[in-house]
Amino acid sequence: MSEVSCKKRDDYLEWPEYFMAVAFLSAQRSKDPNSQVGACIVNAENKIVGIGYNGMPNGCSDDLLPWRRTAEKKLDTKYPYGKMHFCSFLLSSICHMLKS
């Protein structure tokens, strides 16, 4: 009977690759027809303190807000809504990190 190797794997993901994969997976949640962006915020101990993606703010219907890139009026594009949500996510993650 042969012995099974008890040595650790050598082909595991390094931390940066792992976190990029989490960000990539998060981006897949985006309903934006033009761009899918994900983010993964990590602290100094390699702990994930926040993940998110470009989307409309919580509580807002994806069907009611615009997804256009360009329009005569800025409020008829996706940018004023999605960017605020993403900035809010980043700020809340940073606050969580600072509390830790």
Short mmCIF file of C-alpha atoms in Angstrom, two decimals:
data_model
loop_
_atom_site.label_atom_id
_atom_site.label_comp_id
_atom_site.label_asym_id
_atom_site.label_seq_id
_atom_site.Cartn_x
_atom_site.Cartn_y
_atom_site.Cartn_z
CA MET A 1 0.00 0.00 0.00
CA SER A 2 1.42 3.41 -0.95
CA GLU A 3 1.39 6.34 1.44
CA VAL A 4 -0.73 9.37 0.65
CA SER A 5 1.27 12.60 0.60
CA CYS A 6 0.79 14.71 3.74
CA LYS A 7 2.55 17.73 2.29
CA LYS A 8 0.64 20.98 1.74
CA ARG A 9 -0.41 22.02 -1.74
CA ASP A 10 1.91 24.29 -3.70
CA ASP A 11 -0.64 25.49 -6.25
CA TYR A 12 -2.93 27.54 -3.97
CA LEU A 13 -3.89 31.16 -4.69
CA GLU A 14 -1.70 33.89 -3.23
CA TRP A 15 -3.54 36.61 -1.29
CA PRO A 16 -3.61 39.18 -4.12
CA GLU A 17 -4.97 36.61 -6.59
CA TYR A 18 -7.58 35.49 -4.07
CA PHE A 19 -8.80 39.04 -3.42
CA MET A 20 -8.90 39.84 -7.14
CA ALA A 21 -10.99 36.69 -7.69
CA VAL A 22 -13.43 37.86 -4.98
CA ALA A 23 -13.67 41.27 -6.69
CA PHE A 24 -14.21 39.60 -10.08
CA LEU A 25 -16.96 37.40 -8.65
CA SER A 26 -18.61 40.42 -6.99
CA ALA A 27 -18.62 42.25 -10.33
CA GLN A 28 -20.82 39.49 -11.74
CA ARG A 29 -23.67 40.79 -9.51
CA SER A 30 -23.77 44.07 -11.47
CA LYS A 31 -26.81 44.58 -13.67
CA ASP A 32 -25.12 47.37 -15.61
CA PRO A 33 -25.28 46.44 -19.31
CA ASN A 34 -22.02 48.28 -20.12
CA SER A 35 -19.56 47.67 -17.30
CA GLN A 36 -19.24 45.33 -14.36
CA VAL A 37 -16.95 46.49 -11.55
CA GLY A 38 -16.23 44.66 -8.32
CA ALA A 39 -14.22 45.62 -5.26
CA CYS A 40 -12.73 43.81 -2.31
CA ILE A 41 -11.37 45.86 0.59
CA VAL A 42 -8.86 44.09 2.81
CA ASN A 43 -7.17 45.05 6.09
CA ALA A 44 -3.52 44.51 7.06
CA GLU A 45 -4.31 41.00 8.39
CA ASN A 46 -5.64 39.87 4.98
CA LYS A 47 -9.22 39.93 6.26
CA ILE A 48 -11.95 41.06 3.89
CA VAL A 49 -13.72 44.06 5.43
CA GLY A 50 -15.93 44.87 2.46
CA ILE A 51 -16.97 43.70 -0.97
CA GLY A 52 -19.20 45.40 -3.49
CA TYR A 53 -20.02 46.08 -7.11
CA ASN A 54 -21.39 48.87 -9.27
CA GLY A 55 -25.12 48.97 -8.93
CA MET A 56 -27.98 51.13 -7.89
CA PRO A 57 -28.34 52.14 -4.22
CA ASN A 58 -30.08 49.75 -1.82
CA GLY A 59 -33.81 50.21 -1.82
CA CYS A 60 -33.90 51.66 -5.33
CA SER A 61 -35.51 49.61 -8.08
CA ASP A 62 -33.13 48.53 -10.83
CA ASP A 63 -36.08 48.89 -13.18
CA LEU A 64 -36.89 52.52 -12.33
CA LEU A 65 -33.46 54.16 -12.49
CA PRO A 66 -31.71 54.74 -15.83
CA TRP A 67 -28.88 52.56 -17.18
CA ARG A 68 -27.92 54.96 -20.03
CA ARG A 69 -24.37 56.24 -20.40
CA THR A 70 -25.36 59.48 -22.11
CA ALA A 71 -28.46 61.64 -22.11
CA GLU A 72 -29.44 65.27 -22.47
CA LYS A 73 -29.83 65.58 -18.70
CA LYS A 74 -27.21 64.10 -16.36
CA LEU A 75 -29.96 62.73 -14.08
CA ASP A 76 -31.16 60.56 -16.98
CA THR A 77 -27.89 58.59 -16.92
CA LYS A 78 -26.73 55.90 -14.50
CA TYR A 79 -23.78 57.89 -13.16
CA PRO A 80 -25.33 60.04 -10.42
CA TYR A 81 -26.94 56.97 -8.83
CA GLY A 82 -24.38 54.19 -9.17
CA LYS A 83 -21.36 56.29 -8.18
CA MET A 84 -23.02 57.45 -4.97
CA HIS A 85 -23.74 53.84 -4.04
CA PHE A 86 -20.16 52.75 -4.73
CA CYS A 87 -18.71 55.67 -2.75
CA SER A 88 -21.05 54.84 0.12
CA PHE A 89 -19.82 51.24 0.08
CA LEU A 90 -16.20 52.35 0.17
CA LEU A 91 -16.78 54.80 3.01
CA SER A 92 -18.65 52.25 5.13
CA SER A 93 -15.88 49.71 4.58
CA ILE A 94 -13.23 52.23 5.61
CA CYS A 95 -15.21 53.12 8.76
CA HIS A 96 -15.51 49.44 9.61
CA MET A 97 -11.76 49.03 9.10
CA LEU A 98 -10.98 52.00 11.35
CA LYS A 99 -13.22 50.64 14.12
CA SER A 100 -11.33 47.35 14.00
#
